[in-house]
Amino acid sequence: MKLIGMLDSPYVRRVAITLEALKIPFEHEAVSVFSDFDKFQSINPVVKAPTLICDDGEVIMDSSLILQFAELINSRSLWPRDHAELQHEFRAVSLALAAAEKCVAVYYERNLRPVVAQYEPWIERATGQLLAAFCGLEEVINKHPKNFQSLGHASIAAAVIWRFACTELSDVIRAAQFPALVDLSTRMESHPEYLKFPSVGPGVPKV
């Protein structure tokens, strides 16, 4: 399988790290939906990252569906079997993905829309939503710390999206308000899977 997309996307990085944690073989190709639009379009006309090219050449997208597919065909999973623990993990991942959605919305509004056309009430609304999502994540981590001690779907998604938010919206995120997320990010970013697929740095050109 081949994963298409840039690692400065939290969705692409989430998939790459999770596949690596699952020990599922794949190749990563860093193609930007912006600077490499034509190339990406030739791979997937929808131009959506992450895109996964399956072994038979068929293309699927959406980070959660890609991971569900990968786990099913490889009979491996990072989800807990206990129903109560699974509920906590689903809660955490849903909060992380909500935060990612709103972070991306604010980032696009600020960086892709002309300043004169930016709509401040929308930015404020989305900012409030992303901060609420991170507050929810902070609460879940504190209530269920054992779910975040190893590489699981909740810990991967939360840490990846927190790093993205801190990198791209540093003026919005007040790290001191989220000590559990800071600790999680510090621990997770030291794992080999995270180091293999960094969000910034050499080899990770900006979109």
C-alpha positions in Angstrom: 0.0 0.0 0.0 1.1 3.6 -0.5 0.1 6.6 1.7 -0.1 9.9 -0.2 0.1 13.2 1.6 2.3 15.6 3.6 3.2 14.9 7.2 2.4 18.4 8.3 -1.2 17.3 7.8 -2.3 15.8 11.2 -4.5 13.4 9.3 -1.7 12.0 7.2 0.7 11.9 10.1 -1.9 10.1 12.2 -2.3 7.4 9.6 1.5 7.0 9.0 2.3 6.6 12.7 -0.6 4.2 13.3 0.3 2.0 10.4 3.9 1.9 11.6 2.7 1.0 15.2 0.6 -1.8 13.7 3.7 -3.0 11.7 1.7 -2.8 8.5 4.0 -2.4 5.5 3.4 0.7 3.4 5.2 3.3 1.4 4.8 7.0 2.1 4.9 9.6 -0.7 4.9 13.2 0.3 2.7 14.9 -2.2 1.1 18.3 -1.4 -2.5 19.2 -2.1 -1.2 22.7 -2.8 2.2 22.8 -4.5 1.7 19.4 -6.1 -2.0 19.8 -6.9 -1.7 18.4 -10.5 0.3 15.4 -9.3 -2.1 14.7 -6.5 -5.0 15.0 -8.9 -3.5 12.4 -11.1 -3.5 10.0 -8.2 -6.8 11.0 -6.7 -9.1 13.4 -8.6 -10.7 14.5 -5.3 -7.3 15.7 -4.1 -7.9 14.8 -0.5 -5.1 13.9 2.0 -4.6 11.3 3.2 -5.1 9.1 0.2 -4.3 5.4 0.4 -3.5 3.5 -2.8 -4.4 -0.2 -2.1 -2.5 -3.1 -3.4 -4.8 -3.4 -6.4 -4.5 0.3 -7.2 -7.9 1.3 -5.9 -7.8 4.6 -3.9 -9.5 5.3 -0.6 -9.4 8.3 1.6 -10.3 9.7 5.1 -7.9 8.9 7.9 -10.4 6.9 10.1 -11.6 4.8 7.2 -8.0 4.1 6.0 -7.1 2.9 9.5 -10.2 0.8 9.8 -9.5 -0.8 6.4 -5.8 -1.5 7.3 -6.7 -3.1 10.6 -9.4 -5.3 9.1 -7.3 -6.7 6.2 -4.3 -7.3 8.5 -6.2 -8.7 11.5 -4.4 -6.2 13.8 -5.9 -3.5 16.0 -4.9 -0.8 18.4 -8.4 -0.6 19.8 -9.0 -2.1 23.3 -11.4 -5.1 23.5 -13.0 -4.0 26.7 -16.2 -2.1 25.9 -15.8 0.6 28.6 -12.2 1.2 27.5 -13.3 1.3 23.9 -15.9 4.0 24.8 -13.2 6.1 26.4 -10.9 5.7 23.4 -13.7 6.7 21.0 -14.5 9.7 23.1 -10.8 10.8 23.0 -10.4 10.2 19.2 -13.6 12.0 18.4 -12.4 15.0 20.4 -9.0 14.9 18.8 -10.5 14.9 15.3 -12.9 17.7 16.2 -10.0 19.8 17.3 -8.1 19.0 14.1 -11.1 20.0 12.0 -11.4 23.4 13.7 -7.6 23.9 13.7 -7.5 23.4 10.0 -10.5 25.7 9.5 -8.8 28.5 11.4 -5.5 27.9 9.7 -7.1 28.0 6.2 -9.1 31.1 7.1 -5.9 32.9 8.2 -3.5 31.7 5.6 -5.5 31.1 2.4 -8.1 33.7 2.5 -7.1 37.4 1.8 -7.0 39.4 5.0 -9.8 41.7 3.8 -12.1 38.7 3.3 -11.4 37.0 6.6 -14.5 36.7 8.8 -13.5 37.2 12.4 -16.7 35.9 14.0 -16.1 32.6 12.2 -12.5 32.5 13.4 -13.6 33.2 17.0 -16.3 30.5 16.8 -13.9 27.8 15.4 -11.2 28.8 17.9 -13.7 28.3 20.8 -14.6 24.9 19.4 -11.0 23.7 19.1 -10.2 24.9 22.6 -13.3 23.1 23.9 -12.2 19.9 22.2 -8.8 20.2 23.8 -10.4 20.8 27.2 -12.4 17.7 26.7 -9.2 15.7 25.8 -7.4 17.1 28.8 -10.3 15.8 31.0 -10.3 12.3 29.3 -6.6 11.9 29.8 -6.8 12.8 33.5 -9.8 10.5 34.0 -8.4 7.5 32.1 -4.6 7.9 32.1 -3.9 4.2 31.3 -5.5 4.7 27.9 -2.7 7.0 27.1 0.3 5.1 28.3 1.1 3.3 25.1 0.6 3.6 21.4 -3.2 3.4 20.9 -5.6 5.2 18.7 -6.5 7.7 21.4 -2.9 8.6 22.3 -1.7 8.8 18.7 -4.6 11.0 17.5 -4.4 13.3 20.5 -0.6 13.7 20.4 -0.5 14.3 16.7 -3.2 16.8 16.6 -1.9 18.6 19.7 1.5 19.0 18.0 -0.2 20.3 14.8 -2.2 22.9 16.8 0.9 24.1 18.8 2.9 24.4 15.6 0.3 26.2 13.4 -1.8 28.1 16.0 0.8 28.9 18.7 -0.9 32.2 19.4 -4.2 30.4 20.2 -2.9 27.5 22.2 -1.9 28.1 25.8 0.1 25.0 26.7 0.1 25.8 30.4 -3.7 25.2 30.4 -3.2 21.7 29.1 -0.5 19.9 31.2 -1.8 16.4 30.4 -1.7 17.0 26.7 1.8 18.5 27.0 3.0 15.5 28.9 1.3 13.1 26.4 2.9 14.9 23.4 6.3 14.9 25.0 6.1 11.1 25.7 4.6 10.2 22.3 7.0 12.3 20.2 9.9 10.3 21.6 8.6 7.0 20.2 10.4 5.7 17.1 7.1 5.8 15.1 6.8 9.5 15.7 10.5 10.2 15.0 10.2 8.3 11.7 7.3 10.5 10.6 8.0 14.0 12.0 5.5 16.8 11.4 8.2 19.5 10.8 11.9 19.6 9.9 14.1 18.3 7.1 12.3 16.3 4.5 8.9 17.8 5.5 8.3 20.7 3.1 5.5 23.1 4.1 2.3 22.9 2.0 
